[in-house]
Amino acid sequence: MQITSPSFKDNARQAMADADLQRALGNVEKGFINKRAKAVAKLPEFEDLRDSARDIKNHTLAHLDLYLEHYEKKVTEAGGKVHWAADAEEARKIILDICKSVDAKRITKGKSMISEEIALNAALEASGHEVSETDLGEYIIQLRGEHPSHIIAPAIHVNKDQVEADFRRVHDKLPPERNLEAPESLLAEARGILREKFLSADVGITGANFLVAETGSSIIVTNEGNGDLTQILPRVHIVTASLEKIVPTLEDVSQILRVLARSATGQEFSVYTTLSTGPKRAEDPDGPEEYHVVLLDNGRSSMIGTEFQDMLRCIRCGACMNHCPVYHSIGGHAYGWVYPGPMGSVLTPSLIGVDKGGQLPNASTFCGRCESVCPMRIPLPKMMRHWREREFERHLSPATTRWGLSAWAYAAKRPKLYKMITRLGAMALNLASRNKGALRWWPLAGGWTKYRDLPAPQGKTFQQMWAEQKKAARS
Amino acid sequence: MSSRETILATIRRSLHASPGDRTRAASVASRLADAPAGVIPARGQLPDDKRIKLFAKMLEDVSATVERLADAGDLPERLADFLKSHNLPPQIVCGEDELLAGLPWKKAKTLDVKTGRADGTETAGLSHAFGGVAETGTLMLLSGPANPTTVNFLPDTHVVVIRAEDIGSDYESVFARLREAYGKGNMPRTVNLITGASRSADIEQTLLLGAHGPRRLHVMIVG
């Protein structure tokens, strides 16, 4: 997919002017925040489970090479095959080769962000395969020729009337007079159409929420059951997963599953949590004959040992974006690549480079809500700050920002000068506001004053008051 | 160098780990062998009867229906009644499960029982769960000839039979039983943890039942 992260500011401006999008974004807060809070309140051990989940992933990342080797051994023992892919291109090639080897025509897909990351659909279609996304949200955006705007609710930016229009346009063999007003009728129509695809598919491709080293199992967590129909009906099941999805044991995954659904949708547990191990056994009446896991690196192995390693704990629950005031205002597409919201602001520069994704970590007020709800306790604001530092070091930030920061740094290193400037500044602002405490305009502050008044200091600077207090305390 | 070797080498370099480091290998081996349990919520740690009640309540909270049978022998008739009360045809598909095969199906004369996998034409499927988790009202079903996975997903109505004594407090205790049954580190092809009927909230965050899997989940607890 085309990367538009470098034009983030323009994307954001457009998103805020898009009335349909703004209406749809209302559902983010409505749909997620209260539900999560209620689910968390019902489980007294939730905070302890967050610690436990964090520790499990830290241990796993510290021994990642060994767990991956054990995982591969178990998959092979169960009759499956692990394919290692260094980058997106290699992953696409592996999958295309498997599809070719079984002469696949129809391919069904469960939801997978790795598939988005490697731009798999375009590659499969270019090779003449018929590809059907089967998650309802993914199906809707496939019809619209779009990409997900949220990692667990891919069509959150679309309104019901838009879905109806898309269904009427694409499902043109159905009677045009049919009533699609109720969301139930839209769901039923998609169910009917996708049921045929499930039953006639040659290859099913799913993602993985977890890979279990102990057993060589891949795990998908869904509510619709589409991922299950994708993987049990076709002859071949291909799993796309990035290598940090691994956890050691069934006990470890049980810990993390307890925080996943609650953080994501506010459910106690998702409807379907499915563990798949190898292809069907000789005596099994159903299931795939071949089982492949495409294990993607794509830059992750180089994040280990850096200040961004903690990001590899992410379980893609979406809680950070559900609670992010920036995401609420602009939605997911403005971020310009696969991963939006706070987790995207940290991960995107790691995967596509800070030169392209460097604007994203700047789209934060550092309010800290993302970190406060992250089930894996990932310090997202801290890592966004690291990216800002790197962006500055590499001279990627705009000249005005760099000039301003340099000027500030010069003064900040000289306390006397700093005190003088702040004192004069406070006086000037107060005078200009005529003691009213707010300014409607100020030179170079147009970006602020265009939308709101600039507060003007009413008294002394903080340093003056601090010095006076200390003096008073001494006497 | 293959991608496999490149990736593993990059990870080891990033971790400053040498391939022959015995401490790291021992740490991984012991975790895989011992599989330490972490934080287990108190919610499901209840005596038998209360645990079964919690299991039923959690399932009802996610729009499943639950009935309890003292005697498995009553199951065919109760199942026929259930299908009738929902205006469903008296037909069911199920695998070769021992418990299901041993039921007195003659008691429900009108009921047509088809054995084998589901193919999408059946209206109702019947499965025997390997276990249950009281903590969240979760069923564990295992693939195989006894309970084919297609039965869990293709029919519109899914009826699951579970023995009361197979309902555990937490996921860990049911996974422990699975390990005993299949041997450490081995698994059936598919393990389904099912908590309610299929659903989606992808259209404007409105929750709707019956997305791609069953629209209705009915659980019969025996004993």
PDB file of N, CA, C and O in Angstrom, chain A residues 223-265:
ATOM      1  N   ASN A 223     -14.563 -13.042  17.002  1.00  0.00           N
ATOM      2  CA  ASN A 223     -15.940 -13.113  17.479  1.00  0.00           C
ATOM      3  C   ASN A 223     -16.901 -13.652  16.435  1.00  0.00           C
ATOM      4  O   ASN A 223     -17.983 -14.110  16.746  1.00  0.00           O
ATOM      5  N   GLU A 224     -16.505 -13.551  15.172  1.00  0.00           N
ATOM      6  CA  GLU A 224     -17.439 -13.882  14.102  1.00  0.00           C
ATOM      7  C   GLU A 224     -17.412 -15.362  13.746  1.00  0.00           C
ATOM      8  O   GLU A 224     -18.400 -15.918  13.269  1.00  0.00           O
ATOM      9  N   GLY A 225     -16.237 -15.999  13.908  1.00  0.00           N
ATOM     10  CA  GLY A 225     -16.096 -17.392  13.478  1.00  0.00           C
ATOM     11  C   GLY A 225     -15.588 -17.476  12.048  1.00  0.00           C
ATOM     12  O   GLY A 225     -15.407 -18.565  11.504  1.00  0.00           O
ATOM     13  N   ASN A 226     -15.327 -16.326  11.430  1.00  0.00           N
ATOM     14  CA  ASN A 226     -14.852 -16.337  10.043  1.00  0.00           C
ATOM     15  C   ASN A 226     -13.450 -16.921   9.933  1.00  0.00           C
ATOM     16  O   ASN A 226     -13.128 -17.616   8.975  1.00  0.00           O
ATOM     17  N   GLY A 227     -12.629 -16.663  10.946  1.00  0.00           N
ATOM     18  CA  GLY A 227     -11.264 -17.190  10.921  1.00  0.00           C
ATOM     19  C   GLY A 227     -11.285 -18.712  10.969  1.00  0.00           C
ATOM     20  O   GLY A 227     -10.467 -19.378  10.334  1.00  0.00           O
ATOM     21  N   ASP A 228     -12.248 -19.270  11.715  1.00  0.00           N
ATOM     22  CA  ASP A 228     -12.348 -20.726  11.811  1.00  0.00           C
ATOM     23  C   ASP A 228     -12.813 -21.341  10.502  1.00  0.00           C
ATOM     24  O   ASP A 228     -12.271 -22.335  10.041  1.00  0.00           O
ATOM     25  N   LEU A 229     -13.842 -20.734   9.894  1.00  0.00           N
ATOM     26  CA  LEU A 229     -14.307 -21.267   8.608  1.00  0.00           C
ATOM     27  C   LEU A 229     -13.208 -21.118   7.554  1.00  0.00           C
ATOM     28  O   LEU A 229     -13.080 -21.947   6.659  1.00  0.00           O
ATOM     29  N   THR A 230     -12.402 -20.070   7.675  1.00  0.00           N
ATOM     30  CA  THR A 230     -11.285 -19.865   6.740  1.00  0.00           C
ATOM     31  C   THR A 230     -10.258 -20.974   6.860  1.00  0.00           C
ATOM     32  O   THR A 230      -9.680 -21.395   5.872  1.00  0.00           O
ATOM     33  N   GLN A 231     -10.051 -21.464   8.071  1.00  0.00           N
ATOM     34  CA  GLN A 231      -8.949 -22.422   8.232  1.00  0.00           C
ATOM     35  C   GLN A 231      -9.363 -23.887   8.261  1.00  0.00           C
ATOM     36  O   GLN A 231      -8.504 -24.749   8.103  1.00  0.00           O
ATOM     37  N   ILE A 232     -10.654 -24.192   8.464  1.00  0.00           N
ATOM     38  CA  ILE A 232     -10.992 -25.633   8.518  1.00  0.00           C
ATOM     39  C   ILE A 232     -11.553 -26.157   7.203  1.00  0.00           C
ATOM     40  O   ILE A 232     -11.576 -27.358   6.981  1.00  0.00           O
ATOM     41  N   LEU A 233     -12.010 -25.277   6.312  1.00  0.00           N
ATOM     42  CA  LEU A 233     -12.665 -25.782   5.099  1.00  0.00           C
ATOM     43  C   LEU A 233     -11.719 -25.994   3.911  1.00  0.00           C
ATOM     44  O   LEU A 233     -11.817 -27.003   3.231  1.00  0.00           O
ATOM     45  N   PRO A 234     -10.799 -25.076   3.606  1.00  0.00           N
ATOM     46  CA  PRO A 234      -9.930 -25.307   2.436  1.00  0.00           C
ATOM     47  C   PRO A 234      -8.889 -26.398   2.677  1.00  0.00           C
ATOM     48  O   PRO A 234      -8.667 -26.829   3.806  1.00  0.00           O
ATOM     49  N   ARG A 235      -8.237 -26.800   1.587  1.00  0.00           N
ATOM     50  CA  ARG A 235      -7.222 -27.850   1.661  1.00  0.00           C
ATOM     51  C   ARG A 235      -5.951 -27.367   2.348  1.00  0.00           C
ATOM     52  O   ARG A 235      -5.176 -28.133   2.879  1.00  0.00           O
ATOM     53  N   VAL A 236      -5.704 -26.062   2.244  1.00  0.00           N
ATOM     54  CA  VAL A 236      -4.453 -25.517   2.760  1.00  0.00           C
ATOM     55  C   VAL A 236      -4.733 -24.366   3.719  1.00  0.00           C
ATOM     56  O   VAL A 236      -5.551 -23.496   3.426  1.00  0.00           O
ATOM     57  N   HIS A 237      -4.075 -24.392   4.860  1.00  0.00           N
ATOM     58  CA  HIS A 237      -4.162 -23.290   5.823  1.00  0.00           C
ATOM     59  C   HIS A 237      -2.796 -22.633   5.931  1.00  0.00           C
ATOM     60  O   HIS A 237      -1.812 -23.290   6.258  1.00  0.00           O
ATOM     61  N   ILE A 238      -2.748 -21.327   5.597  1.00  0.00           N
ATOM     62  CA  ILE A 238      -1.504 -20.568   5.747  1.00  0.00           C
ATOM     63  C   ILE A 238      -1.703 -19.555   6.874  1.00  0.00           C
ATOM     64  O   ILE A 238      -2.699 -18.820   6.896  1.00  0.00           O
ATOM     65  N   VAL A 239      -0.762 -19.540   7.802  1.00  0.00           N
ATOM     66  CA  VAL A 239      -0.795 -18.576   8.907  1.00  0.00           C
ATOM     67  C   VAL A 239       0.275 -17.519   8.647  1.00  0.00           C
ATOM     68  O   VAL A 239       1.424 -17.860   8.370  1.00  0.00           O
ATOM     69  N   THR A 240      -0.108 -16.247   8.702  1.00  0.00           N
ATOM     70  CA  THR A 240       0.897 -15.186   8.615  1.00  0.00           C
ATOM     71  C   THR A 240       1.067 -14.598  10.015  1.00  0.00           C
ATOM     72  O   THR A 240       0.102 -14.223  10.658  1.00  0.00           O
ATOM     73  N   ALA A 241       2.315 -14.582  10.496  1.00  0.00           N
ATOM     74  CA  ALA A 241       2.552 -14.087  11.860  1.00  0.00           C
ATOM     75  C   ALA A 241       3.910 -13.429  11.945  1.00  0.00           C
ATOM     76  O   ALA A 241       4.859 -13.884  11.303  1.00  0.00           O
ATOM     77  N   SER A 242       4.008 -12.376  12.734  1.00  0.00           N
ATOM     78  CA  SER A 242       5.325 -11.795  12.971  1.00  0.00           C
ATOM     79  C   SER A 242       5.954 -12.521  14.154  1.00  0.00           C
ATOM     80  O   SER A 242       5.249 -13.087  15.000  1.00  0.00           O
ATOM     81  N   LEU A 243       7.274 -12.496  14.210  1.00  0.00           N
ATOM     82  CA  LEU A 243       7.951 -13.411  15.134  1.00  0.00           C
ATOM     83  C   LEU A 243       7.758 -13.082  16.610  1.00  0.00           C
ATOM     84  O   LEU A 243       7.951 -13.945  17.469  1.00  0.00           O
ATOM     85  N   GLU A 244       7.317 -11.854  16.936  1.00  0.00           N
ATOM     86  CA  GLU A 244       7.150 -11.536  18.360  1.00  0.00           C
ATOM     87  C   GLU A 244       5.821 -12.058  18.918  1.00  0.00           C
ATOM     88  O   GLU A 244       5.513 -11.857  20.082  1.00  0.00           O
ATOM     89  N   LYS A 245       5.050 -12.774  18.077  1.00  0.00           N
ATOM     90  CA  LYS A 245       3.774 -13.329  18.559  1.00  0.00           C
ATOM     91  C   LYS A 245       3.978 -14.530  19.473  1.00  0.00           C
ATOM     92  O   LYS A 245       3.030 -15.074  20.018  1.00  0.00           O
ATOM     93  N   ILE A 246       5.204 -14.961  19.614  1.00  0.00           N
ATOM     94  CA  ILE A 246       5.454 -16.208  20.332  1.00  0.00           C
ATOM     95  C   ILE A 246       5.316 -16.041  21.848  1.00  0.00           C
ATOM     96  O   ILE A 246       5.656 -14.992  22.406  1.00  0.00           O
ATOM     97  N   VAL A 247       4.758 -17.061  22.479  1.00  0.00           N
ATOM     98  CA  VAL A 247       4.732 -17.158  23.948  1.00  0.00           C
ATOM     99  C   VAL A 247       5.188 -18.576  24.319  1.00  0.00           C
ATOM    100  O   VAL A 247       5.032 -19.488  23.517  1.00  0.00           O
ATOM    101  N   PRO A 248       5.755 -18.754  25.512  1.00  0.00           N
ATOM    102  CA  PRO A 248       6.283 -20.084  25.824  1.00  0.00           C
ATOM    103  C   PRO A 248       5.220 -21.186  25.936  1.00  0.00           C
ATOM    104  O   PRO A 248       5.291 -22.166  25.217  1.00  0.00           O
ATOM    105  N   THR A 249       4.258 -21.025  26.843  1.00  0.00           N
ATOM    106  CA  THR A 249       3.401 -22.175  27.176  1.00  0.00           C
ATOM    107  C   THR A 249       1.911 -21.827  27.126  1.00  0.00           C
ATOM    108  O   THR A 249       1.533 -20.666  26.985  1.00  0.00           O
ATOM    109  N   LEU A 250       1.084 -22.852  27.289  1.00  0.00           N
ATOM    110  CA  LEU A 250      -0.367 -22.654  27.345  1.00  0.00           C
ATOM    111  C   LEU A 250      -0.751 -21.826  28.574  1.00  0.00           C
ATOM    112  O   LEU A 250      -1.705 -21.047  28.542  1.00  0.00           O
ATOM    113  N   GLU A 251       0.017 -21.991  29.672  1.00  0.00           N
ATOM    114  CA  GLU A 251      -0.238 -21.183  30.870  1.00  0.00           C
ATOM    115  C   GLU A 251       0.032 -19.710  30.570  1.00  0.00           C
ATOM    116  O   GLU A 251      -0.715 -18.829  30.998  1.00  0.00           O
ATOM    117  N   ASP A 252       1.122 -19.454  29.841  1.00  0.00           N
ATOM    118  CA  ASP A 252       1.476 -18.067  29.533  1.00  0.00           C
ATOM    119  C   ASP A 252       0.412 -17.411  28.655  1.00  0.00           C
ATOM    120  O   ASP A 252       0.019 -16.268  28.871  1.00  0.00           O
ATOM    121  N   VAL A 253      -0.062 -18.152  27.670  1.00  0.00           N
ATOM    122  CA  VAL A 253      -1.054 -17.551  26.782  1.00  0.00           C
ATOM    123  C   VAL A 253      -2.370 -17.335  27.531  1.00  0.00           C
ATOM    124  O   VAL A 253      -3.100 -16.382  27.266  1.00  0.00           O
ATOM    125  N   SER A 254      -2.650 -18.191  28.515  1.00  0.00           N
ATOM    126  CA  SER A 254      -3.878 -17.997  29.311  1.00  0.00           C
ATOM    127  C   SER A 254      -3.829 -16.666  30.066  1.00  0.00           C
ATOM    128  O   SER A 254      -4.848 -15.987  30.208  1.00  0.00           O
ATOM    129  N   GLN A 255      -2.636 -16.313  30.557  1.00  0.00           N
ATOM    130  CA  GLN A 255      -2.485 -15.030  31.256  1.00  0.00           C
ATOM    131  C   GLN A 255      -2.805 -13.870  30.314  1.00  0.00           C
ATOM    132  O   GLN A 255      -3.564 -12.971  30.649  1.00  0.00           O
ATOM    133  N   ILE A 256      -2.205 -13.918  29.125  1.00  0.00           N
ATOM    134  CA  ILE A 256      -2.353 -12.783  28.212  1.00  0.00           C
ATOM    135  C   ILE A 256      -3.772 -12.724  27.629  1.00  0.00           C
ATOM    136  O   ILE A 256      -4.319 -11.643  27.430  1.00  0.00           O
ATOM    137  N   LEU A 257      -4.371 -13.897  27.403  1.00  0.00           N
ATOM    138  CA  LEU A 257      -5.754 -13.904  26.889  1.00  0.00           C
ATOM    139  C   LEU A 257      -6.702 -13.205  27.870  1.00  0.00           C
ATOM    140  O   LEU A 257      -7.687 -12.604  27.462  1.00  0.00           O
ATOM    141  N   ARG A 258      -6.390 -13.287  29.158  1.00  0.00           N
ATOM    142  CA  ARG A 258      -7.275 -12.661  30.149  1.00  0.00           C
ATOM    143  C   ARG A 258      -7.271 -11.133  30.034  1.00  0.00           C
ATOM    144  O   ARG A 258      -8.229 -10.482  30.428  1.00  0.00           O
ATOM    145  N   VAL A 259      -6.177 -10.562  29.541  1.00  0.00           N
ATOM    146  CA  VAL A 259      -6.176  -9.096  29.389  1.00  0.00           C
ATOM    147  C   VAL A 259      -6.527  -8.660  27.964  1.00  0.00           C
ATOM    148  O   VAL A 259      -6.925  -7.522  27.749  1.00  0.00           O
ATOM    149  N   LEU A 260      -6.423  -9.573  26.999  1.00  0.00           N
ATOM    150  CA  LEU A 260      -6.643  -9.180  25.594  1.00  0.00           C
ATOM    151  C   LEU A 260      -8.074  -8.727  25.314  1.00  0.00           C
ATOM    152  O   LEU A 260      -8.310  -7.581  24.921  1.00  0.00           O
ATOM    153  N   ALA A 261      -9.053  -9.611  25.507  1.00  0.00           N
ATOM    154  CA  ALA A 261     -10.421  -9.267  25.125  1.00  0.00           C
ATOM    155  C   ALA A 261     -10.961  -8.113  25.968  1.00  0.00           C
ATOM    156  O   ALA A 261     -11.646  -7.228  25.467  1.00  0.00           O
ATOM    157  N   ARG A 262     -10.611  -8.130  27.246  1.00  0.00           N
ATOM    158  CA  ARG A 262     -11.098  -7.054  28.126  1.00  0.00           C
ATOM    159  C   ARG A 262     -10.569  -5.702  27.658  1.00  0.00           C
ATOM    160  O   ARG A 262     -11.286  -4.707  27.677  1.00  0.00           O
ATOM    161  N   SER A 263      -9.318  -5.657  27.233  1.00  0.00           N
ATOM    162  CA  SER A 263      -8.733  -4.395  26.778  1.00  0.00           C
ATOM    163  C   SER A 263      -9.257  -4.002  25.401  1.00  0.00           C
ATOM    164  O   SER A 263      -9.372  -2.821  25.090  1.00  0.00           O
ATOM    165  N   ALA A 264      -9.558  -4.994  24.583  1.00  0.00           N
ATOM    166  CA  ALA A 264      -9.935  -4.720  23.190  1.00  0.00           C
ATOM    167  C   ALA A 264     -11.394  -4.301  23.078  1.00  0.00           C
ATOM    168  O   ALA A 264     -11.702  -3.188  22.653  1.00  0.00           O
ATOM    169  N   THR A 265     -12.307  -5.220  23.434  1.00  0.00           N
ATOM    170  CA  THR A 265     -13.733  -4.973  23.216  1.00  0.00           C
ATOM    171  C   THR A 265     -14.511  -4.902  24.518  1.00  0.00           C
ATOM    172  O   THR A 265     -15.718  -4.703  24.506  1.00  0.00           O
TER     173      THR A 265
END
